[in-house]
Amino acid sequence: MKGKLVTLEGGEGAGKSTVLDALRTQLSSRGIDVVVTREPGGTVFGEAVRALVLDAARTEVCAESELLLMFAARAQLVRETIIPALDAGRWVLSDRFTDASYAYQGGGRGQPVARVEDLERWAAVIKPDLTLLLDLPVAQGLARAGARGAADRIELENDDFFERVRAAYRARAAADPARFRVIDASAALDDVRHAACSAIDAWLDEQGARP
């Protein structure tokens, strides 16, 4: 049986890392073999791209270069990690995937949606089976992110940028309700974890995918 690709999306400070750990535990407890990865990153090449893209000193990186770098890392991740895992019947749980490019490089940077779609078809090849969107107000998310320490290059963007990112995420979720589950990430972290785990349990039942 082919595996499933489950992605976790959201703006800054949404709590993705913590929720990702909870989802991995939840899926593993159901007897599902899970591979966990992240974007950009997940491979040696991808992690090198991540270091470059998020380096706060790289202020010269233009929007087009950022978009191409994100898809370069994604193309490597898909071919090196995700597709082999899915073909082996394993599930892949990814911290961000192509929806992040529609939100950040599309909504945030203003890159045309058609350009992102072309790159998705060519470089990403596959789409998630399920996407959990952790949604919260921008000001709350940035306050949480700021408490983590020094900001990376993208976190240094202004509030308007992140409002556009959030709007793009919400628009994609509204346009594809069969794939997306929107989680209120403004709640207490335990409540967010519980809501995410409940959402994936319900989806497993809907799909008949529960072992």
JSON list of C-alpha atoms in Angstrom, two decimals:
[
{"chain": "A", "resi": 1, "resn": "MET", "atom": "CA", "xyz": [0.00, 0.00, 0.00]},
{"chain": "A", "resi": 2, "resn": "LYS", "atom": "CA", "xyz": [1.33, 3.42, -0.93]},
{"chain": "A", "resi": 3, "resn": "GLY", "atom": "CA", "xyz": [2.01, 5.79, 1.96]},
{"chain": "A", "resi": 4, "resn": "LYS", "atom": "CA", "xyz": [0.45, 9.18, 2.66]},
{"chain": "A", "resi": 5, "resn": "LEU", "atom": "CA", "xyz": [1.94, 12.68, 2.69]},
{"chain": "A", "resi": 6, "resn": "VAL", "atom": "CA", "xyz": [0.66, 14.82, 5.57]},
{"chain": "A", "resi": 7, "resn": "THR", "atom": "CA", "xyz": [1.85, 18.41, 5.78]},
{"chain": "A", "resi": 8, "resn": "LEU", "atom": "CA", "xyz": [1.76, 21.00, 8.53]},
{"chain": "A", "resi": 9, "resn": "GLU", "atom": "CA", "xyz": [1.50, 24.65, 7.54]},
{"chain": "A", "resi": 10, "resn": "GLY", "atom": "CA", "xyz": [1.17, 28.00, 9.28]},
{"chain": "A", "resi": 11, "resn": "GLY", "atom": "CA", "xyz": [2.73, 31.37, 9.85]},
{"chain": "A", "resi": 12, "resn": "GLU", "atom": "CA", "xyz": [5.44, 32.36, 12.29]},
{"chain": "A", "resi": 13, "resn": "GLY", "atom": "CA", "xyz": [4.91, 31.30, 15.90]},
{"chain": "A", "resi": 14, "resn": "ALA", "atom": "CA", "xyz": [2.08, 28.89, 15.06]},
{"chain": "A", "resi": 15, "resn": "GLY", "atom": "CA", "xyz": [3.68, 26.05, 17.07]},
{"chain": "A", "resi": 16, "resn": "LYS", "atom": "CA", "xyz": [4.35, 23.73, 14.16]},
{"chain": "A", "resi": 17, "resn": "SER", "atom": "CA", "xyz": [7.36, 21.99, 15.70]},
{"chain": "A", "resi": 18, "resn": "THR", "atom": "CA", "xyz": [5.48, 21.05, 18.86]},
{"chain": "A", "resi": 19, "resn": "VAL", "atom": "CA", "xyz": [2.41, 19.90, 16.94]},
{"chain": "A", "resi": 20, "resn": "LEU", "atom": "CA", "xyz": [4.62, 17.92, 14.57]},
{"chain": "A", "resi": 21, "resn": "ASP", "atom": "CA", "xyz": [6.00, 15.91, 17.47]},
{"chain": "A", "resi": 22, "resn": "ALA", "atom": "CA", "xyz": [2.49, 15.23, 18.75]},
{"chain": "A", "resi": 23, "resn": "LEU", "atom": "CA", "xyz": [1.32, 14.06, 15.33]},
{"chain": "A", "resi": 24, "resn": "ARG", "atom": "CA", "xyz": [4.30, 11.77, 14.94]},
{"chain": "A", "resi": 25, "resn": "THR", "atom": "CA", "xyz": [3.49, 10.18, 18.30]},
{"chain": "A", "resi": 26, "resn": "GLN", "atom": "CA", "xyz": [-0.19, 9.93, 17.37]},
{"chain": "A", "resi": 27, "resn": "LEU", "atom": "CA", "xyz": [0.46, 8.23, 14.04]},
{"chain": "A", "resi": 28, "resn": "SER", "atom": "CA", "xyz": [3.10, 5.91, 15.49]},
{"chain": "A", "resi": 29, "resn": "SER", "atom": "CA", "xyz": [0.66, 4.84, 18.20]},
{"chain": "A", "resi": 30, "resn": "ARG", "atom": "CA", "xyz": [-1.69, 3.74, 15.41]},
{"chain": "A", "resi": 31, "resn": "GLY", "atom": "CA", "xyz": [1.01, 1.48, 13.99]},
{"chain": "A", "resi": 32, "resn": "ILE", "atom": "CA", "xyz": [1.89, 3.82, 11.13]},
{"chain": "A", "resi": 33, "resn": "ASP", "atom": "CA", "xyz": [5.53, 3.99, 10.06]},
{"chain": "A", "resi": 34, "resn": "VAL", "atom": "CA", "xyz": [6.29, 7.72, 9.89]},
{"chain": "A", "resi": 35, "resn": "VAL", "atom": "CA", "xyz": [9.11, 9.68, 8.27]},
{"chain": "A", "resi": 36, "resn": "VAL", "atom": "CA", "xyz": [9.38, 13.26, 9.57]},
{"chain": "A", "resi": 37, "resn": "THR", "atom": "CA", "xyz": [10.97, 16.02, 7.54]},
{"chain": "A", "resi": 38, "resn": "ARG", "atom": "CA", "xyz": [10.93, 19.79, 7.09]},
{"chain": "A", "resi": 39, "resn": "GLU", "atom": "CA", "xyz": [11.12, 22.53, 4.47]},
{"chain": "A", "resi": 40, "resn": "PRO", "atom": "CA", "xyz": [13.32, 23.99, 3.37]},
{"chain": "A", "resi": 41, "resn": "GLY", "atom": "CA", "xyz": [15.65, 21.19, 4.39]},
{"chain": "A", "resi": 42, "resn": "GLY", "atom": "CA", "xyz": [15.28, 17.50, 5.01]},
{"chain": "A", "resi": 43, "resn": "THR", "atom": "CA", "xyz": [18.30, 16.54, 2.90]},
{"chain": "A", "resi": 44, "resn": "VAL", "atom": "CA", "xyz": [21.95, 17.59, 2.96]},
{"chain": "A", "resi": 45, "resn": "PHE", "atom": "CA", "xyz": [21.33, 19.80, -0.07]},
{"chain": "A", "resi": 46, "resn": "GLY", "atom": "CA", "xyz": [18.08, 21.15, 1.36]},
{"chain": "A", "resi": 47, "resn": "GLU", "atom": "CA", "xyz": [19.64, 22.06, 4.68]},
{"chain": "A", "resi": 48, "resn": "ALA", "atom": "CA", "xyz": [22.35, 24.02, 2.84]},
{"chain": "A", "resi": 49, "resn": "VAL", "atom": "CA", "xyz": [19.62, 25.91, 0.99]},
{"chain": "A", "resi": 50, "resn": "ARG", "atom": "CA", "xyz": [17.80, 26.52, 4.29]},
{"chain": "A", "resi": 51, "resn": "ALA", "atom": "CA", "xyz": [20.91, 28.07, 5.82]},
{"chain": "A", "resi": 52, "resn": "LEU", "atom": "CA", "xyz": [21.26, 30.37, 2.82]},
{"chain": "A", "resi": 53, "resn": "VAL", "atom": "CA", "xyz": [17.61, 31.40, 2.53]},
{"chain": "A", "resi": 54, "resn": "LEU", "atom": "CA", "xyz": [17.14, 32.10, 6.25]},
{"chain": "A", "resi": 55, "resn": "ASP", "atom": "CA", "xyz": [20.46, 33.88, 6.81]},
{"chain": "A", "resi": 56, "resn": "ALA", "atom": "CA", "xyz": [19.51, 37.34, 8.09]},
{"chain": "A", "resi": 57, "resn": "ALA", "atom": "CA", "xyz": [22.68, 38.77, 6.53]},
{"chain": "A", "resi": 58, "resn": "ARG", "atom": "CA", "xyz": [21.55, 37.78, 2.99]},
{"chain": "A", "resi": 59, "resn": "THR", "atom": "CA", "xyz": [19.49, 40.91, 2.41]},
{"chain": "A", "resi": 60, "resn": "GLU", "atom": "CA", "xyz": [20.31, 40.87, -1.32]},
{"chain": "A", "resi": 61, "resn": "VAL", "atom": "CA", "xyz": [18.24, 37.74, -2.09]},
{"chain": "A", "resi": 62, "resn": "CYS", "atom": "CA", "xyz": [15.48, 38.75, -4.51]},
{"chain": "A", "resi": 63, "resn": "ALA", "atom": "CA", "xyz": [11.97, 37.27, -4.55]},
{"chain": "A", "resi": 64, "resn": "GLU", "atom": "CA", "xyz": [12.63, 35.24, -7.71]},
{"chain": "A", "resi": 65, "resn": "SER", "atom": "CA", "xyz": [15.80, 33.70, -6.26]},
{"chain": "A", "resi": 66, "resn": "GLU", "atom": "CA", "xyz": [14.01, 32.85, -3.02]},
{"chain": "A", "resi": 67, "resn": "LEU", "atom": "CA", "xyz": [11.20, 31.10, -4.90]},
{"chain": "A", "resi": 68, "resn": "LEU", "atom": "CA", "xyz": [13.62, 29.08, -7.03]},
{"chain": "A", "resi": 69, "resn": "LEU", "atom": "CA", "xyz": [15.75, 28.12, -4.03]},
{"chain": "A", "resi": 70, "resn": "MET", "atom": "CA", "xyz": [12.68, 26.88, -2.16]},
{"chain": "A", "resi": 71, "resn": "PHE", "atom": "CA", "xyz": [11.69, 24.69, -5.09]},
{"chain": "A", "resi": 72, "resn": "ALA", "atom": "CA", "xyz": [15.25, 23.47, -5.60]},
{"chain": "A", "resi": 73, "resn": "ALA", "atom": "CA", "xyz": [15.30, 22.22, -2.00]},
{"chain": "A", "resi": 74, "resn": "ARG", "atom": "CA", "xyz": [11.80, 20.78, -2.46]},
{"chain": "A", "resi": 75, "resn": "ALA", "atom": "CA", "xyz": [12.69, 18.93, -5.66]},
{"chain": "A", "resi": 76, "resn": "GLN", "atom": "CA", "xyz": [15.57, 17.22, -3.87]},
{"chain": "A", "resi": 77, "resn": "LEU", "atom": "CA", "xyz": [13.43, 16.36, -0.84]},
{"chain": "A", "resi": 78, "resn": "VAL", "atom": "CA", "xyz": [10.69, 14.85, -2.99]},
{"chain": "A", "resi": 79, "resn": "ARG", "atom": "CA", "xyz": [13.04, 12.65, -4.97]},
{"chain": "A", "resi": 80, "resn": "GLU", "atom": "CA", "xyz": [15.48, 11.71, -2.24]},
{"chain": "A", "resi": 81, "resn": "THR", "atom": "CA", "xyz": [13.11, 11.24, 0.70]},
{"chain": "A", "resi": 82, "resn": "ILE", "atom": "CA", "xyz": [9.38, 11.61, 0.12]},
{"chain": "A", "resi": 83, "resn": "ILE", "atom": "CA", "xyz": [8.73, 9.47, -2.96]},
{"chain": "A", "resi": 84, "resn": "PRO", "atom": "CA", "xyz": [10.93, 6.55, -1.79]},
{"chain": "A", "resi": 85, "resn": "ALA", "atom": "CA", "xyz": [9.15, 6.59, 1.59]},
{"chain": "A", "resi": 86, "resn": "LEU", "atom": "CA", "xyz": [5.67, 6.69, 0.03]},
{"chain": "A", "resi": 87, "resn": "ASP", "atom": "CA", "xyz": [6.55, 3.90, -2.40]},
{"chain": "A", "resi": 88, "resn": "ALA", "atom": "CA", "xyz": [7.69, 1.80, 0.56]},
{"chain": "A", "resi": 89, "resn": "GLY", "atom": "CA", "xyz": [4.30, 2.28, 2.25]},
{"chain": "A", "resi": 90, "resn": "ARG", "atom": "CA", "xyz": [5.60, 4.72, 4.85]},
{"chain": "A", "resi": 91, "resn": "TRP", "atom": "CA", "xyz": [3.84, 7.96, 5.77]},
{"chain": "A", "resi": 92, "resn": "VAL", "atom": "CA", "xyz": [5.66, 11.28, 5.49]},
{"chain": "A", "resi": 93, "resn": "LEU", "atom": "CA", "xyz": [4.94, 14.10, 7.93]},
{"chain": "A", "resi": 94, "resn": "SER", "atom": "CA", "xyz": [6.42, 17.36, 6.67]},
{"chain": "A", "resi": 95, "resn": "ASP", "atom": "CA", "xyz": [6.83, 20.71, 8.39]},
{"chain": "A", "resi": 96, "resn": "ARG", "atom": "CA", "xyz": [5.76, 22.81, 5.37]},
{"chain": "A", "resi": 97, "resn": "PHE", "atom": "CA", "xyz": [5.50, 21.89, 1.71]},
{"chain": "A", "resi": 98, "resn": "THR", "atom": "CA", "xyz": [4.37, 23.62, -1.50]},
{"chain": "A", "resi": 99, "resn": "ASP", "atom": "CA", "xyz": [1.53, 25.55, 0.17]},
{"chain": "A", "resi": 100, "resn": "ALA", "atom": "CA", "xyz": [4.26, 27.53, 1.95]},
{"chain": "A", "resi": 101, "resn": "SER", "atom": "CA", "xyz": [5.52, 28.83, -1.39]},
{"chain": "A", "resi": 102, "resn": "TYR", "atom": "CA", "xyz": [2.02, 29.93, -2.40]},
{"chain": "A", "resi": 103, "resn": "ALA", "atom": "CA", "xyz": [1.77, 31.74, 0.94]},
{"chain": "A", "resi": 104, "resn": "TYR", "atom": "CA", "xyz": [5.26, 33.18, 1.45]},
{"chain": "A", "resi": 105, "resn": "GLN", "atom": "CA", "xyz": [6.67, 33.64, -2.03]},
{"chain": "A", "resi": 106, "resn": "GLY", "atom": "CA", "xyz": [3.25, 34.11, -3.65]},
{"chain": "A", "resi": 107, "resn": "GLY", "atom": "CA", "xyz": [1.21, 36.01, -1.08]},
{"chain": "A", "resi": 108, "resn": "GLY", "atom": "CA", "xyz": [4.12, 37.56, 0.81]},
{"chain": "A", "resi": 109, "resn": "ARG", "atom": "CA", "xyz": [6.57, 38.32, -2.01]},
{"chain": "A", "resi": 110, "resn": "GLY", "atom": "CA", "xyz": [4.01, 38.85, -4.77]},
{"chain": "A", "resi": 111, "resn": "GLN", "atom": "CA", "xyz": [5.23, 36.14, -7.11]},
{"chain": "A", "resi": 112, "resn": "PRO", "atom": "CA", "xyz": [2.50, 35.19, -9.63]},
{"chain": "A", "resi": 113, "resn": "VAL", "atom": "CA", "xyz": [0.39, 32.19, -8.68]},
{"chain": "A", "resi": 114, "resn": "ALA", "atom": "CA", "xyz": [0.84, 30.77, -12.20]},
{"chain": "A", "resi": 115, "resn": "ARG", "atom": "CA", "xyz": [4.62, 30.77, -11.70]},
{"chain": "A", "resi": 116, "resn": "VAL", "atom": "CA", "xyz": [4.30, 28.84, -8.44]},
{"chain": "A", "resi": 117, "resn": "GLU", "atom": "CA", "xyz": [1.89, 26.41, -10.12]},
{"chain": "A", "resi": 118, "resn": "ASP", "atom": "CA", "xyz": [4.36, 25.75, -12.94]},
{"chain": "A", "resi": 119, "resn": "LEU", "atom": "CA", "xyz": [7.15, 25.04, -10.47]},
{"chain": "A", "resi": 120, "resn": "GLU", "atom": "CA", "xyz": [4.85, 22.82, -8.43]},
{"chain": "A", "resi": 121, "resn": "ARG", "atom": "CA", "xyz": [4.04, 20.66, -11.45]},
{"chain": "A", "resi": 122, "resn": "TRP", "atom": "CA", "xyz": [7.65, 20.41, -12.56]},
{"chain": "A", "resi": 123, "resn": "ALA", "atom": "CA", "xyz": [9.68, 20.32, -9.35]},
{"chain": "A", "resi": 124, "resn": "ALA", "atom": "CA", "xyz": [7.35, 19.18, -6.58]},
{"chain": "A", "resi": 125, "resn": "VAL", "atom": "CA", "xyz": [5.46, 16.61, -8.69]},
{"chain": "A", "resi": 126, "resn": "ILE", "atom": "CA", "xyz": [3.23, 15.45, -5.82]},
{"chain": "A", "resi": 127, "resn": "LYS", "atom": "CA", "xyz": [0.61, 17.04, -3.56]},
{"chain": "A", "resi": 128, "resn": "PRO", "atom": "CA", "xyz": [-0.19, 16.29, 0.09]},
{"chain": "A", "resi": 129, "resn": "ASP", "atom": "CA", "xyz": [-2.99, 13.93, 1.01]},
{"chain": "A", "resi": 130, "resn": "LEU", "atom": "CA", "xyz": [-3.81, 16.02, 4.08]},
{"chain": "A", "resi": 131, "resn": "THR", "atom": "CA", "xyz": [-2.72, 19.47, 5.22]},
{"chain": "A", "resi": 132, "resn": "LEU", "atom": "CA", "xyz": [-3.20, 20.87, 8.71]},
{"chain": "A", "resi": 133, "resn": "LEU", "atom": "CA", "xyz": [-3.11, 24.68, 8.72]},
{"chain": "A", "resi": 134, "resn": "LEU", "atom": "CA", "xyz": [-2.26, 26.22, 12.09]},
{"chain": "A", "resi": 135, "resn": "ASP", "atom": "CA", "xyz": [-3.92, 29.62, 11.88]},
{"chain": "A", "resi": 136, "resn": "LEU", "atom": "CA", "xyz": [-3.54, 32.51, 14.31]},
{"chain": "A", "resi": 137, "resn": "PRO", "atom": "CA", "xyz": [-3.44, 36.33, 14.23]},
{"chain": "A", "resi": 138, "resn": "VAL", "atom": "CA", "xyz": [-0.19, 37.73, 12.90]},
{"chain": "A", "resi": 139, "resn": "ALA", "atom": "CA", "xyz": [0.57, 39.85, 15.96]},
{"chain": "A", "resi": 140, "resn": "GLN", "atom": "CA", "xyz": [0.20, 36.86, 18.28]},
{"chain": "A", "resi": 141, "resn": "GLY", "atom": "CA", "xyz": [2.37, 34.67, 16.10]},
{"chain": "A", "resi": 142, "resn": "LEU", "atom": "CA", "xyz": [5.15, 37.23, 15.79]},
{"chain": "A", "resi": 143, "resn": "ALA", "atom": "CA", "xyz": [5.14, 37.77, 19.55]},
{"chain": "A", "resi": 144, "resn": "ARG", "atom": "CA", "xyz": [5.64, 34.04, 20.06]},
{"chain": "A", "resi": 145, "resn": "ALA", "atom": "CA", "xyz": [8.35, 33.89, 17.41]},
{"chain": "A", "resi": 146, "resn": "GLY", "atom": "CA", "xyz": [10.15, 36.87, 18.93]},
{"chain": "A", "resi": 147, "resn": "ALA", "atom": "CA", "xyz": [10.40, 35.07, 22.24]},
{"chain": "A", "resi": 148, "resn": "ARG", "atom": "CA", "xyz": [12.47, 32.31, 20.59]},
{"chain": "A", "resi": 149, "resn": "GLY", "atom": "CA", "xyz": [15.51, 34.52, 20.02]},
{"chain": "A", "resi": 150, "resn": "ALA", "atom": "CA", "xyz": [17.18, 36.13, 17.02]},
{"chain": "A", "resi": 151, "resn": "ALA", "atom": "CA", "xyz": [14.98, 36.43, 13.93]},
{"chain": "A", "resi": 152, "resn": "ASP", "atom": "CA", "xyz": [15.91, 34.85, 10.61]},
{"chain": "A", "resi": 153, "resn": "ARG", "atom": "CA", "xyz": [15.73, 36.70, 7.27]},
{"chain": "A", "resi": 154, "resn": "ILE", "atom": "CA", "xyz": [12.05, 35.96, 6.70]},
{"chain": "A", "resi": 155, "resn": "GLU", "atom": "CA", "xyz": [11.00, 36.63, 10.29]},
{"chain": "A", "resi": 156, "resn": "LEU", "atom": "CA", "xyz": [12.44, 40.13, 9.91]},
{"chain": "A", "resi": 157, "resn": "GLU", "atom": "CA", "xyz": [9.70, 41.06, 7.40]},
{"chain": "A", "resi": 158, "resn": "ASN", "atom": "CA", "xyz": [7.02, 43.58, 8.39]},
{"chain": "A", "resi": 159, "resn": "ASP", "atom": "CA", "xyz": [3.48, 42.86, 9.60]},
{"chain": "A", "resi": 160, "resn": "ASP", "atom": "CA", "xyz": [1.93, 43.55, 6.18]},
{"chain": "A", "resi": 161, "resn": "PHE", "atom": "CA", "xyz": [4.05, 40.78, 4.67]},
{"chain": "A", "resi": 162, "resn": "PHE", "atom": "CA", "xyz": [2.77, 38.27, 7.24]},
{"chain": "A", "resi": 163, "resn": "GLU", "atom": "CA", "xyz": [-0.82, 39.44, 6.82]},
{"chain": "A", "resi": 164, "resn": "ARG", "atom": "CA", "xyz": [-0.51, 38.61, 3.13]},
{"chain": "A", "resi": 165, "resn": "VAL", "atom": "CA", "xyz": [0.99, 35.23, 4.00]},
{"chain": "A", "resi": 166, "resn": "ARG", "atom": "CA", "xyz": [-1.90, 34.46, 6.34]},
{"chain": "A", "resi": 167, "resn": "ALA", "atom": "CA", "xyz": [-4.48, 35.59, 3.79]},
{"chain": "A", "resi": 168, "resn": "ALA", "atom": "CA", "xyz": [-2.92, 33.36, 1.13]},
{"chain": "A", "resi": 169, "resn": "TYR", "atom": "CA", "xyz": [-2.95, 30.35, 3.45]},
{"chain": "A", "resi": 170, "resn": "ARG", "atom": "CA", "xyz": [-6.58, 30.93, 4.41]},
{"chain": "A", "resi": 171, "resn": "ALA", "atom": "CA", "xyz": [-7.59, 31.36, 0.76]},
{"chain": "A", "resi": 172, "resn": "ARG", "atom": "CA", "xyz": [-5.95, 28.04, -0.17]},
{"chain": "A", "resi": 173, "resn": "ALA", "atom": "CA", "xyz": [-7.68, 26.28, 2.71]},
{"chain": "A", "resi": 174, "resn": "ALA", "atom": "CA", "xyz": [-11.05, 27.72, 1.70]},
{"chain": "A", "resi": 175, "resn": "ALA", "atom": "CA", "xyz": [-10.50, 26.63, -1.92]},
{"chain": "A", "resi": 176, "resn": "ASP", "atom": "CA", "xyz": [-9.60, 23.04, -1.00]},
{"chain": "A", "resi": 177, "resn": "PRO", "atom": "CA", "xyz": [-11.59, 21.98, 2.08]},
{"chain": "A", "resi": 178, "resn": "ALA", "atom": "CA", "xyz": [-11.21, 18.29, 1.22]},
{"chain": "A", "resi": 179, "resn": "ARG", "atom": "CA", "xyz": [-7.46, 18.47, 1.83]},
{"chain": "A", "resi": 180, "resn": "PHE", "atom": "CA", "xyz": [-7.14, 21.19, 4.46]},
{"chain": "A", "resi": 181, "resn": "ARG", "atom": "CA", "xyz": [-8.05, 21.11, 8.13]},
{"chain": "A", "resi": 182, "resn": "VAL", "atom": "CA", "xyz": [-7.75, 24.54, 9.77]},
{"chain": "A", "resi": 183, "resn": "ILE", "atom": "CA", "xyz": [-6.66, 24.49, 13.41]},
{"chain": "A", "resi": 184, "resn": "ASP", "atom": "CA", "xyz": [-7.07, 27.50, 15.72]},
{"chain": "A", "resi": 185, "resn": "ALA", "atom": "CA", "xyz": [-3.45, 28.01, 16.78]},
{"chain": "A", "resi": 186, "resn": "SER", "atom": "CA", "xyz": [-4.27, 31.03, 18.95]},
{"chain": "A", "resi": 187, "resn": "ALA", "atom": "CA", "xyz": [-5.42, 28.66, 21.70]},
{"chain": "A", "resi": 188, "resn": "ALA", "atom": "CA", "xyz": [-3.23, 27.22, 24.44]},
{"chain": "A", "resi": 189, "resn": "LEU", "atom": "CA", "xyz": [-0.59, 24.86, 23.05]},
{"chain": "A", "resi": 190, "resn": "ASP", "atom": "CA", "xyz": [-2.12, 21.77, 24.66]},
{"chain": "A", "resi": 191, "resn": "ASP", "atom": "CA", "xyz": [-5.44, 22.63, 23.03]},
{"chain": "A", "resi": 192, "resn": "VAL", "atom": "CA", "xyz": [-3.74, 23.11, 19.65]},
{"chain": "A", "resi": 193, "resn": "ARG", "atom": "CA", "xyz": [-2.02, 19.74, 19.95]},
{"chain": "A", "resi": 194, "resn": "HIS", "atom": "CA", "xyz": [-5.29, 18.07, 20.90]},
{"chain": "A", "resi": 195, "resn": "ALA", "atom": "CA", "xyz": [-7.16, 19.68, 18.01]},
{"chain": "A", "resi": 196, "resn": "ALA", "atom": "CA", "xyz": [-4.48, 18.61, 15.51]},
{"chain": "A", "resi": 197, "resn": "CYS", "atom": "CA", "xyz": [-4.43, 15.02, 16.77]},
{"chain": "A", "resi": 198, "resn": "SER", "atom": "CA", "xyz": [-8.25, 14.89, 16.72]},
{"chain": "A", "resi": 199, "resn": "ALA", "atom": "CA", "xyz": [-8.27, 16.20, 13.15]},
{"chain": "A", "resi": 200, "resn": "ILE", "atom": "CA", "xyz": [-5.86, 13.54, 11.94]},
{"chain": "A", "resi": 201, "resn": "ASP", "atom": "CA", "xyz": [-7.77, 10.81, 13.79]},
{"chain": "A", "resi": 202, "resn": "ALA", "atom": "CA", "xyz": [-11.00, 11.93, 12.12]},
{"chain": "A", "resi": 203, "resn": "TRP", "atom": "CA", "xyz": [-9.30, 11.97, 8.72]},
{"chain": "A", "resi": 204, "resn": "LEU", "atom": "CA", "xyz": [-7.95, 8.46, 9.26]},
{"chain": "A", "resi": 205, "resn": "ASP", "atom": "CA", "xyz": [-11.49, 7.26, 9.95]},
{"chain": "A", "resi": 206, "resn": "GLU", "atom": "CA", "xyz": [-12.85, 9.10, 6.89]},
{"chain": "A", "resi": 207, "resn": "GLN", "atom": "CA", "xyz": [-10.24, 7.55, 4.62]},
{"chain": "A", "resi": 208, "resn": "GLY", "atom": "CA", "xyz": [-10.43, 4.12, 6.12]},
{"chain": "A", "resi": 209, "resn": "ALA", "atom": "CA", "xyz": [-6.70, 4.50, 6.61]},
{"chain": "A", "resi": 210, "resn": "ARG", "atom": "CA", "xyz": [-6.57, 3.58, 10.27]},
{"chain": "A", "resi": 211, "resn": "PRO", "atom": "CA", "xyz": [-4.54, 0.40, 10.73]}
]
